[in-house]
PDB file of C-alpha atoms and ligand atoms in Angstrom:
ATOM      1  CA  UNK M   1      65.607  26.003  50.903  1.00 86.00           C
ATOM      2  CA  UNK M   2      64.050  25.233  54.239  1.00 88.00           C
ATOM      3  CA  UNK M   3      60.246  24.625  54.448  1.00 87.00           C
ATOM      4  CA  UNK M   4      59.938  27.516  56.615  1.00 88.00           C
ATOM      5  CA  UNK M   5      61.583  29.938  54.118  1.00 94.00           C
ATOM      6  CA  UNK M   6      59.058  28.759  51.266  1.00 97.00           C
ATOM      7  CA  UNK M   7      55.396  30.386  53.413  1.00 98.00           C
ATOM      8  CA  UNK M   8      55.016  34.187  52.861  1.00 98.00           C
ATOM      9  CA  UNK M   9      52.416  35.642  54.810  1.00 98.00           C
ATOM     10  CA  UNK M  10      50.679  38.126  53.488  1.00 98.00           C
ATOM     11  CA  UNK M  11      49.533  40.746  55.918  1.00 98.00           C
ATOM     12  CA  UNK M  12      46.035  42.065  54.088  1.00 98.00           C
ATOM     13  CA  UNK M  13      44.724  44.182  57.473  1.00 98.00           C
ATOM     14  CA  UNK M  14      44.106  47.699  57.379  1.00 98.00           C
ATOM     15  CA  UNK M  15      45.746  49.176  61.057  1.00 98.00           C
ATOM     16  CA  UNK M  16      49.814  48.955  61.701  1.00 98.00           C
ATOM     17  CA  UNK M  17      48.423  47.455  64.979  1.00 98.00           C
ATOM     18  CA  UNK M  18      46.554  43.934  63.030  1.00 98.00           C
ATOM     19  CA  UNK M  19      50.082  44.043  61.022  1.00 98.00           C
ATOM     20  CA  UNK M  20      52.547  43.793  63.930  1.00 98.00           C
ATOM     21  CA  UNK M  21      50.745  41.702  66.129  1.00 98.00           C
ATOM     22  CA  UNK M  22      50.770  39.408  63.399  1.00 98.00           C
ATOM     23  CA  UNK M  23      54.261  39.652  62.722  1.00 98.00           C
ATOM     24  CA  UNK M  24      55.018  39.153  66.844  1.00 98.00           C
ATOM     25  CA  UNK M  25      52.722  35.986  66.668  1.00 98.00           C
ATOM     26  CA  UNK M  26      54.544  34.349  63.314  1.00 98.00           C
ATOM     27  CA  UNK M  27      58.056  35.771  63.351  1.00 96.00           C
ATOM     28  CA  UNK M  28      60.181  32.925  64.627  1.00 94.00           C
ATOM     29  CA  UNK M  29      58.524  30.780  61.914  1.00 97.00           C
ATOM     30  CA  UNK M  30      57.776  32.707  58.896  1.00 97.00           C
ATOM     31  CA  UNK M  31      60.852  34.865  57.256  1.00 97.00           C
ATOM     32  CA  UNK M  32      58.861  36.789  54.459  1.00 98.00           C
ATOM     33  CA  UNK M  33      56.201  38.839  55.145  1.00 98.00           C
ATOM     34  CA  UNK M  34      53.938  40.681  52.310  1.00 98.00           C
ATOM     35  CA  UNK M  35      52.417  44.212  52.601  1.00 98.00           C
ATOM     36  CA  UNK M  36      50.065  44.652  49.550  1.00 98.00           C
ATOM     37  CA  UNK M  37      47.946  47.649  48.778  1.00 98.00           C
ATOM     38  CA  UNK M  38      45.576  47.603  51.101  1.00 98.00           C
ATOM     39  CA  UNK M  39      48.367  47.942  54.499  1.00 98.00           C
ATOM     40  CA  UNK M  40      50.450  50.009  52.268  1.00 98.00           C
ATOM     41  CA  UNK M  41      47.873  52.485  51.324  1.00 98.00           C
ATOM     42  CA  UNK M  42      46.297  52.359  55.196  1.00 98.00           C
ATOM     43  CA  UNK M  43      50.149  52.819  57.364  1.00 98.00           C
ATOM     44  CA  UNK M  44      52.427  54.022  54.185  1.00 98.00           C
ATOM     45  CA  UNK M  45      56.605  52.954  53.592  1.00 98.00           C
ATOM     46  CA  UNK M  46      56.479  53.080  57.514  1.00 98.00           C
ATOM     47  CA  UNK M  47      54.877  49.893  58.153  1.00 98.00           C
ATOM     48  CA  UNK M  48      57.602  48.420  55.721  1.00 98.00           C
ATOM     49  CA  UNK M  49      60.372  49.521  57.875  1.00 97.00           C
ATOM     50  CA  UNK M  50      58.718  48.646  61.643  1.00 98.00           C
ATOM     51  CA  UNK M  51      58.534  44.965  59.754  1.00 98.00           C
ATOM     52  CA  UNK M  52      62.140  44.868  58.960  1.00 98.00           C
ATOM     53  CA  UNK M  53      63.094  46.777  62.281  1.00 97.00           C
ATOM     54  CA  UNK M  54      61.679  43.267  63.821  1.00 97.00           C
ATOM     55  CA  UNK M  55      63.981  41.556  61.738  1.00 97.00           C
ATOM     56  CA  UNK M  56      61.664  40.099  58.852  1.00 98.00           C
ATOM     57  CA  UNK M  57      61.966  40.427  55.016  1.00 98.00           C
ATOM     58  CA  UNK M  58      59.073  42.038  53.117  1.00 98.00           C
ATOM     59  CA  UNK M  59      58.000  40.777  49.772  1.00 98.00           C
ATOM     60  CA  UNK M  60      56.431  44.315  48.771  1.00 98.00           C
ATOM     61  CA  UNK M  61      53.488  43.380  46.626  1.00 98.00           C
ATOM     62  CA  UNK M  62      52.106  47.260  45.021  1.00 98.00           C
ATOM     63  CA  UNK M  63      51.480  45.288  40.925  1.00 98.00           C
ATOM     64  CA  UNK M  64      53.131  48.459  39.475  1.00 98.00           C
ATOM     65  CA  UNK M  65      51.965  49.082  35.965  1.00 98.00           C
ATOM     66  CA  UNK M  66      52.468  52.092  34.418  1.00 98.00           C
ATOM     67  CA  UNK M  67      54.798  53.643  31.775  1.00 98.00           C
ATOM     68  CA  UNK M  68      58.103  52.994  32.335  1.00 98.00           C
ATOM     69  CA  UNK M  69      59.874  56.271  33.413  1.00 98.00           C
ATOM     70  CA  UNK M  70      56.999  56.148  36.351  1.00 98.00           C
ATOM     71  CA  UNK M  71      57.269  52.339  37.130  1.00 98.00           C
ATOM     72  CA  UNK M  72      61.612  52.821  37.466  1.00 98.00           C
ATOM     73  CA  UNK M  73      61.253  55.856  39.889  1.00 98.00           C
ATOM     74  CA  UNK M  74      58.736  53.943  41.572  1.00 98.00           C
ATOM     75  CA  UNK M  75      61.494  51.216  41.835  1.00 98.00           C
ATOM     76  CA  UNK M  76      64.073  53.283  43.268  1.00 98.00           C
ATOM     77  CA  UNK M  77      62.029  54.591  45.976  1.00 98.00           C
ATOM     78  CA  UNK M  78      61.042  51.118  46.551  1.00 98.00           C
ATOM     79  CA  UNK M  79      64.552  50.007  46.564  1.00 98.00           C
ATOM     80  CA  UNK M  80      65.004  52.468  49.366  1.00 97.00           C
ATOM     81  CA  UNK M  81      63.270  50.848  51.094  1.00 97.00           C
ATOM     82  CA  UNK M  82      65.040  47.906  51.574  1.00 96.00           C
ATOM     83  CA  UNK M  83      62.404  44.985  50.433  1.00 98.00           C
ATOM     84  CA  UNK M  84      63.805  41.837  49.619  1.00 98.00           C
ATOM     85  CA  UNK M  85      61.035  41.204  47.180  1.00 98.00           C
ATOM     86  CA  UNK M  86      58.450  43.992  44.705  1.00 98.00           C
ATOM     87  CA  UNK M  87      56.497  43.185  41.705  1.00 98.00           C
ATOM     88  CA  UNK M  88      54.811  44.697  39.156  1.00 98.00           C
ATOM     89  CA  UNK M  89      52.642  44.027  35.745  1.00 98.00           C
ATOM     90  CA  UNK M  90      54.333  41.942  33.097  1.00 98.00           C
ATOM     91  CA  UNK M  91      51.491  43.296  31.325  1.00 98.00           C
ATOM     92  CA  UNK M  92      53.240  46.468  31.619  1.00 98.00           C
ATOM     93  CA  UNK M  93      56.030  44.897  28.940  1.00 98.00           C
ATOM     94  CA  UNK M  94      59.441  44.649  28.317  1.00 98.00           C
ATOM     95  CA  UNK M  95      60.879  48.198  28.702  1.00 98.00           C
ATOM     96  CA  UNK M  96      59.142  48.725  32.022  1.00 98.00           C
ATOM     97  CA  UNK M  97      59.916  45.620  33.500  1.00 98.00           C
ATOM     98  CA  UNK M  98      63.595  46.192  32.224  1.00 98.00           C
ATOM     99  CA  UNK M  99      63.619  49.592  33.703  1.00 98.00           C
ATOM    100  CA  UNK M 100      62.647  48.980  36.708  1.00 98.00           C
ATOM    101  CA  UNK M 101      64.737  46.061  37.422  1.00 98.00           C
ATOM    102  CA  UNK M 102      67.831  48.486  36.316  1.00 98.00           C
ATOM    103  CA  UNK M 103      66.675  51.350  38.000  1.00 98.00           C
ATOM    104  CA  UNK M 104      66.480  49.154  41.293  1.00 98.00           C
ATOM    105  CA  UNK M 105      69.227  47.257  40.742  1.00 98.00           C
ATOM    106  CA  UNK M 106      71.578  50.618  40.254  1.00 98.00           C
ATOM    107  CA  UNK M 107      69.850  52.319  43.106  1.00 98.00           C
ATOM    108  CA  UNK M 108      70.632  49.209  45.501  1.00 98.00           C
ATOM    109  CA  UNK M 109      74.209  48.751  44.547  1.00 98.00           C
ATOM    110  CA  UNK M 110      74.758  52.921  45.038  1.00 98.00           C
ATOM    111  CA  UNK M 111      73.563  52.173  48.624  1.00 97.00           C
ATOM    112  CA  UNK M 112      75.441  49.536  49.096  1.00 96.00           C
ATOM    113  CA  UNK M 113      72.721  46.844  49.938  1.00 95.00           C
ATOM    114  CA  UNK M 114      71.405  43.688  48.504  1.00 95.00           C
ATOM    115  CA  UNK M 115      69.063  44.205  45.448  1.00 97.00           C
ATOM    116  CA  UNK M 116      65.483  43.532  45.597  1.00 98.00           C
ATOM    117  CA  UNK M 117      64.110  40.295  43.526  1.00 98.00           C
ATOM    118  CA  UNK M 118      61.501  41.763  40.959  1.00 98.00           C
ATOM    119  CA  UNK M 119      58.497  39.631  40.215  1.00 98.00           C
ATOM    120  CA  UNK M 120      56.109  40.062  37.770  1.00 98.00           C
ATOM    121  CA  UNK M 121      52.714  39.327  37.845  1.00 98.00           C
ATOM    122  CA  UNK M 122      51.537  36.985  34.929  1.00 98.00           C
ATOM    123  CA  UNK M 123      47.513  36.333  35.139  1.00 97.00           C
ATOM    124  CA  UNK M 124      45.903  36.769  38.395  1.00 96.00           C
ATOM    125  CA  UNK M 125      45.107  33.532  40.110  1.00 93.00           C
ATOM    126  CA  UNK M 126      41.655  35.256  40.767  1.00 94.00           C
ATOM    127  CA  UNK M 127      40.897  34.607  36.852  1.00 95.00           C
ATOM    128  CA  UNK M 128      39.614  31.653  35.018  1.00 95.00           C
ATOM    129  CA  UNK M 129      39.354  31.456  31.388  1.00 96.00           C
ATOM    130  CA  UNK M 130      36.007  33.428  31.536  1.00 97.00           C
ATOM    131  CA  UNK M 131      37.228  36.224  32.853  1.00 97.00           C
ATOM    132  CA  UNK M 132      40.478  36.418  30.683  1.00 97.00           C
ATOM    133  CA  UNK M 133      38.490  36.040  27.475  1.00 97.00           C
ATOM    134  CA  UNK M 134      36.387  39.010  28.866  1.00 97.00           C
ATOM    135  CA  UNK M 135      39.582  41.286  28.835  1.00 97.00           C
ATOM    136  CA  UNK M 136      39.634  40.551  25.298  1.00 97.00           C
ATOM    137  CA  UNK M 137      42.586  37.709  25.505  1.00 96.00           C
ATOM    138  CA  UNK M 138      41.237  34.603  23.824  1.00 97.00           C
ATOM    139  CA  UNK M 139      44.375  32.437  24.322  1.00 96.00           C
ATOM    140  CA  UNK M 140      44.326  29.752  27.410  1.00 96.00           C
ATOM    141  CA  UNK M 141      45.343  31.025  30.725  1.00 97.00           C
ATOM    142  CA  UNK M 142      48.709  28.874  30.276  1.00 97.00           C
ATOM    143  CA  UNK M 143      49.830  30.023  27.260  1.00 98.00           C
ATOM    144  CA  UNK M 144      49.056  33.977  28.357  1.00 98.00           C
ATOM    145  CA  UNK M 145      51.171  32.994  31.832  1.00 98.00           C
ATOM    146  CA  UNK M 146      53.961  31.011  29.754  1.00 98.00           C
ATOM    147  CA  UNK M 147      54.033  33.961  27.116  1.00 98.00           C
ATOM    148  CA  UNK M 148      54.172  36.693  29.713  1.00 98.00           C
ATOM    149  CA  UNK M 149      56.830  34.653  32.147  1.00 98.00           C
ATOM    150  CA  UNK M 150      59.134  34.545  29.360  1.00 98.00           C
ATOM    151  CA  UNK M 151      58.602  38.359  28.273  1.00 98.00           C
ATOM    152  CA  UNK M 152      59.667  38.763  32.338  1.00 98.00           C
ATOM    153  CA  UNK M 153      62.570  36.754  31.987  1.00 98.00           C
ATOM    154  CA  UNK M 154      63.973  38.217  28.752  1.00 98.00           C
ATOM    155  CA  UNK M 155      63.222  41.498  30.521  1.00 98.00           C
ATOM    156  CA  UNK M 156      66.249  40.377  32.993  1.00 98.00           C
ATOM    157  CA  UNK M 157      63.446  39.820  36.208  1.00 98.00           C
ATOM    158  CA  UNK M 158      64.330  36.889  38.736  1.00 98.00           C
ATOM    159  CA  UNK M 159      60.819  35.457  38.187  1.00 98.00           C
ATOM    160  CA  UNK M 160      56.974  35.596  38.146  1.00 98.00           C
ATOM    161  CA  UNK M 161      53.851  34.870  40.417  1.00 98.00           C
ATOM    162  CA  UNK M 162      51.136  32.697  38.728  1.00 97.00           C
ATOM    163  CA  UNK M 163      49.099  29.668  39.897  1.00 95.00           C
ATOM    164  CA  UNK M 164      49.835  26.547  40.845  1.00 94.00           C
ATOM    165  CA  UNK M 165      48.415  25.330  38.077  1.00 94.00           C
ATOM    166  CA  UNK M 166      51.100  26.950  35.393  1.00 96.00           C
ATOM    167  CA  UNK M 167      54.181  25.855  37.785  1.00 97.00           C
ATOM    168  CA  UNK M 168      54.999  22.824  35.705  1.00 96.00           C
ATOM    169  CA  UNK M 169      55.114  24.877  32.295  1.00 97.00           C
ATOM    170  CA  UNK M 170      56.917  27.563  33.349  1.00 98.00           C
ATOM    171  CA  UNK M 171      59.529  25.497  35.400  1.00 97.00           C
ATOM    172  CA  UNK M 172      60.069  23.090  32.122  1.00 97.00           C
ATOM    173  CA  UNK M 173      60.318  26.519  29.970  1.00 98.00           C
ATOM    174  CA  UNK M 174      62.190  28.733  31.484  1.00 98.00           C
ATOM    175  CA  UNK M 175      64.411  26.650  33.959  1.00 96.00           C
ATOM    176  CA  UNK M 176      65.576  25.974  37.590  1.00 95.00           C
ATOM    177  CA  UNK M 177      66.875  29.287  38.718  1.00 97.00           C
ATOM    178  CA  UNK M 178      63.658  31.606  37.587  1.00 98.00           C
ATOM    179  CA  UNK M 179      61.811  32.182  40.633  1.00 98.00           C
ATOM    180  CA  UNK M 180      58.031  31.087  40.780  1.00 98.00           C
ATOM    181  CA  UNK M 181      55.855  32.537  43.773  1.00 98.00           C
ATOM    182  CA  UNK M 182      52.190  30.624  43.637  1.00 97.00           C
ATOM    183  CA  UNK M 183      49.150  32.901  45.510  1.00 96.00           C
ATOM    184  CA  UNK M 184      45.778  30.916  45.247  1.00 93.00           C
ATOM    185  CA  UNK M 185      46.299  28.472  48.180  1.00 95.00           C
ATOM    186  CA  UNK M 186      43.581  26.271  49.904  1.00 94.00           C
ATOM    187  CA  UNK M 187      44.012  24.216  53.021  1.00 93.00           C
ATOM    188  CA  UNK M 188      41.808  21.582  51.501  1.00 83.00           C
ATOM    189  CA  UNK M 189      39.584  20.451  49.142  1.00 72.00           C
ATOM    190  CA  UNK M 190      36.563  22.062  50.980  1.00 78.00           C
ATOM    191  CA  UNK M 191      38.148  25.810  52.055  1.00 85.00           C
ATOM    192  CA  UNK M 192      36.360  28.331  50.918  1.00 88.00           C
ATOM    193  CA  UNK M 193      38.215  29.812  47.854  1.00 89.00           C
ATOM    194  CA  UNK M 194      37.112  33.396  47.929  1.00 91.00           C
ATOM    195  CA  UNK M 195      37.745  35.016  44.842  1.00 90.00           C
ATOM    196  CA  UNK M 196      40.392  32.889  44.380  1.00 86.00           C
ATOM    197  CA  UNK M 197      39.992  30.875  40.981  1.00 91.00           C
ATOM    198  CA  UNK M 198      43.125  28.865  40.341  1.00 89.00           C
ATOM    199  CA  UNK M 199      43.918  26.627  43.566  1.00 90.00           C
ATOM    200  CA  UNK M 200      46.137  24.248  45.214  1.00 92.00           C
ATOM    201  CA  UNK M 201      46.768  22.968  48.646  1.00 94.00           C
ATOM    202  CA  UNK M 202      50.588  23.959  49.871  1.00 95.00           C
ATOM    203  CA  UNK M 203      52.327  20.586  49.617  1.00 95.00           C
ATOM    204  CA  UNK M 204      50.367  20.599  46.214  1.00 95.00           C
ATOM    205  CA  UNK M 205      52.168  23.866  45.127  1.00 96.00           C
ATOM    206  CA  UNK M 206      55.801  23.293  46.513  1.00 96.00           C
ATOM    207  CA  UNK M 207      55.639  19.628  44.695  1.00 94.00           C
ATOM    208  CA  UNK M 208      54.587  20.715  41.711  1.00 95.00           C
ATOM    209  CA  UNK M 209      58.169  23.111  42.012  1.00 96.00           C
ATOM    210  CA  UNK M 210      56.964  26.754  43.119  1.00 97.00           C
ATOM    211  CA  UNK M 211      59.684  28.180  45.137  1.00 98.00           C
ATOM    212  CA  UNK M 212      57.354  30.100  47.454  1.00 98.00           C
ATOM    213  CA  UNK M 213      53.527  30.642  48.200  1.00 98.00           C
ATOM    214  CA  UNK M 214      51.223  33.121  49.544  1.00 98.00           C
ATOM    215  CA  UNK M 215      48.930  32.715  51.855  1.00 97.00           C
ATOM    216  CA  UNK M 216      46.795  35.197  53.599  1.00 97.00           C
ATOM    217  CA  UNK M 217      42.831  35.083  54.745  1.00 96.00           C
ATOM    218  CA  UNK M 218      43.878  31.120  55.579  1.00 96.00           C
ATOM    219  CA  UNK M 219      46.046  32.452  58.194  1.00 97.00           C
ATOM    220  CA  UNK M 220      45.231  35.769  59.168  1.00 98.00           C
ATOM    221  CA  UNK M 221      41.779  35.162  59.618  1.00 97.00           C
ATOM    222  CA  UNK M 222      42.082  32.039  61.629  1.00 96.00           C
ATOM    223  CA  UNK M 223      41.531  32.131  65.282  1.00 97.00           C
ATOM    224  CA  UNK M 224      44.993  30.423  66.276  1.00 97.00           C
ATOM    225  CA  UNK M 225      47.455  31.771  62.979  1.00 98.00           C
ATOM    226  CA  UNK M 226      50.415  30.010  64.486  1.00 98.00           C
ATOM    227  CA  UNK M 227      48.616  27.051  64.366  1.00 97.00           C
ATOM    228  CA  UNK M 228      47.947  27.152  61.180  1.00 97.00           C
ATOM    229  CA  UNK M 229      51.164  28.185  59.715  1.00 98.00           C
ATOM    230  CA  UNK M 230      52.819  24.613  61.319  1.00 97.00           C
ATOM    231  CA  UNK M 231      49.726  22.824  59.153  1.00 96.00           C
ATOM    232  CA  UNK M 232      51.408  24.417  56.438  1.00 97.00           C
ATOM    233  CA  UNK M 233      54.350  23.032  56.824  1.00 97.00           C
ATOM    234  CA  UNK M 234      53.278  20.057  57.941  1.00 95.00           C
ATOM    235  CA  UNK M 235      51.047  19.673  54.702  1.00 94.00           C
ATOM    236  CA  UNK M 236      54.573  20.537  52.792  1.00 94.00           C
ATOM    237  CA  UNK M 237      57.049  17.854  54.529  1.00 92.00           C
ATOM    238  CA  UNK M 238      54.473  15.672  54.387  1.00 83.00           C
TER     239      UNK M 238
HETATM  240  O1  C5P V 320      43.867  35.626  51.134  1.00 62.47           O
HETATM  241  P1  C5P V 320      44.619  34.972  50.015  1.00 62.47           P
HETATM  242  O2  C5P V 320      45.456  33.798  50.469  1.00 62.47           O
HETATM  243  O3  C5P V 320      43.740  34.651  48.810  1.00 62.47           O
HETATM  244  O4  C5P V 320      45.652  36.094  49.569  1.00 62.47           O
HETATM  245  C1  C5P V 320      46.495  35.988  48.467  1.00 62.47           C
HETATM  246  C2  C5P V 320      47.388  37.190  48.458  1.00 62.47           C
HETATM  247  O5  C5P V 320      48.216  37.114  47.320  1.00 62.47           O
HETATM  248  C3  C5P V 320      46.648  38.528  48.363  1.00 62.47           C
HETATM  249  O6  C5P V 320      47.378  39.447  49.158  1.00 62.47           O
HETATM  250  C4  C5P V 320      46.730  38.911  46.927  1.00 62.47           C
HETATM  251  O7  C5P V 320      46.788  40.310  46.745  1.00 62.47           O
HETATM  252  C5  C5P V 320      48.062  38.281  46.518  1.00 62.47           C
HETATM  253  N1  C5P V 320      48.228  37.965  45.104  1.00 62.47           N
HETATM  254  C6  C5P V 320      47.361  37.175  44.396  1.00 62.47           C
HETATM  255  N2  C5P V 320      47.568  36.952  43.061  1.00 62.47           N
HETATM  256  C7  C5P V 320      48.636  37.448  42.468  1.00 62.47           C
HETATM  257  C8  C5P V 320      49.566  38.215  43.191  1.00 62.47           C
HETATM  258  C9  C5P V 320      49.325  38.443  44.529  1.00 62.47           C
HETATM  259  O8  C5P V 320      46.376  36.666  44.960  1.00 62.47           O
HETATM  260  N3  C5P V 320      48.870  37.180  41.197  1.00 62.47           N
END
C-alpha cells in the first residue's frame, strides 16, 4: 500500500464548513477521511456524503455498542451510506460484532456496492493500565487488546484499532491479512499527548506493522495542515 493510503485524517470539528475546507486543503494527498461523533452528531449522514461527493473514502468512526438487533440495523443504515470503513465495541461481543458485519455485508451486496471494512475497537488508546483496572479489568492492557482482537476476528470482522503499542502481538497472533488501524499518534517525543495515553510517532506505528493510523488535533489544529501531513509521510518513508 502506498504511504499516502496508510494517514487517515480524522476530521474532529464541529461545522460542515471546518470539515470541507479541510478536506479541499488535504484531498489530493490523504484518501481516508474519518467523521467521528462529534461532526456526525453536529452535520448528520450528510456530511458523510458531501465527503464522498469530493471523491474521498470515509472511515465512519460512531464505536457502536449496543445489543445486537440495534448495533445490525445501525449497520445497514450505515452501509447505506457508502463508508469504506465503521467500527464499533468489541466489548459489545461476538453476536453483535457478527451481526453487524452480516447485516452490512448483506445490505451492501443487495445494493450492489463494495462492503464496508468493520473494525472493532479493542482498549482505547486514551487508557493506561490505571484506568483499565478502574473499569474493573485487572488483566494487562495487551492481553485485554489480544483477547478482544481475536473475539473480533472469530466474529468474521476485517480487523481492530488499538495502540501502537499492541501492533506486534496482534500481528504475530492473528496474522497478515487482519487489519490493524493505530489512533494515539505523536509527532515527537515532546508533542503534547492530550488525553492520549498509549503513543507512537507515525514511522514508529507503520514499522511496527499497523496498516493505517489516525491522526487528528496534530493536523487539524496546525496552522499549515498540508504541511504537516507531508511530515507524516516523510517521518514514514523515512
Ligand atoms: O486528535 P487525535 O490524533 O488524538 O485523534 C485521534 C482520533 O482517533 C480521535 O478522533 C479519536 O476519536 C479516534 N480514536 C481513538 N482511539 C480509538 C479509536 C478512535 O483515539 N480506539
Amino acid at each position: 500500500m502506498n504511504v499516502k493510503e496508510r494517514l487517515i485524517v480524522a476530521l474532529d470539528v464541529d461545522t460542515e464548513k471546518k470539515a470541507l475546507d479541510l478536506v479541499d486543503k488535504l484531498k489530493g494527498h490523504v484518501k481516508i477521511f474519518k467523521v467521528g461523533s462529534e461532526l456526525f452528531s453536529s452535520c448528520g449522514p450528510d456530511i458523510v456524503r458531501l465527503i464522498r461527493k469530493k471523491g474521498c473514502d470515509i472511515f465512519l468512526d460512531l464505536k457502536l455498542n449496543d445489543i445486537p438487533n440495534t448495533v445490525a440495523k445501525a449497520s445497514i443504515s450505515i452501509a447505506r451510506l457508502g463508508v469504506s470503513i465503521f467500527d464499533l465495541h468489541a466489548l459489545g461481543g461476538y453476536d453483535m460484532m457478527k451481526k453487524a458485519k452480516d447485516a452490512s455485508e448483506e445490505e451492501a451486496k443487495s445494493l450492489k456496492v463494495t462492503r464496508p471494512k468493520v473494525l472493532a475497537v479493542t482498549v482505547l488508546t486514551s487508557f493506561d493500565e490505571n484506568g483499565l483496572k478502574k473499569t474493573g479489568i485487572y488483566d494487562n492492557i495487551e492481553a485485554q487488546v489480544l483477547r478482544l482482537a481475536r473475539l473480533a476476528k472469530d466474529a468474521g470482522l476485517d480487523g481492530v484499532i488499538a495502540s501502537p503499542f499492541e501492533v506486534k502481538l496482534i500481528r504475530e497472533n492473528l496474522g497478515k491479512s487482519f487489519l490493524i488501524v493505530t489512533p494515539g499518534i505523536r509527532l515527537g517525543r515532546t508533542a503534547p499527548s492530550d488525553d492520549q495515553r498509549r503513543i507512537a510517532t507515525p514511522g514508529d506505528a507503520i514499522r511496527s506493522g499497523a496498516d493505517y493510523i489516525v491522526v487528528g488535533r496534530p493536523i487539524i489544529e496546525a496552522r499549515n495542515p498540508l504541511d504537516v501531513v507531508q511530515g507524516i509521510f516523510e517521518e514514514i518513508e523515512g
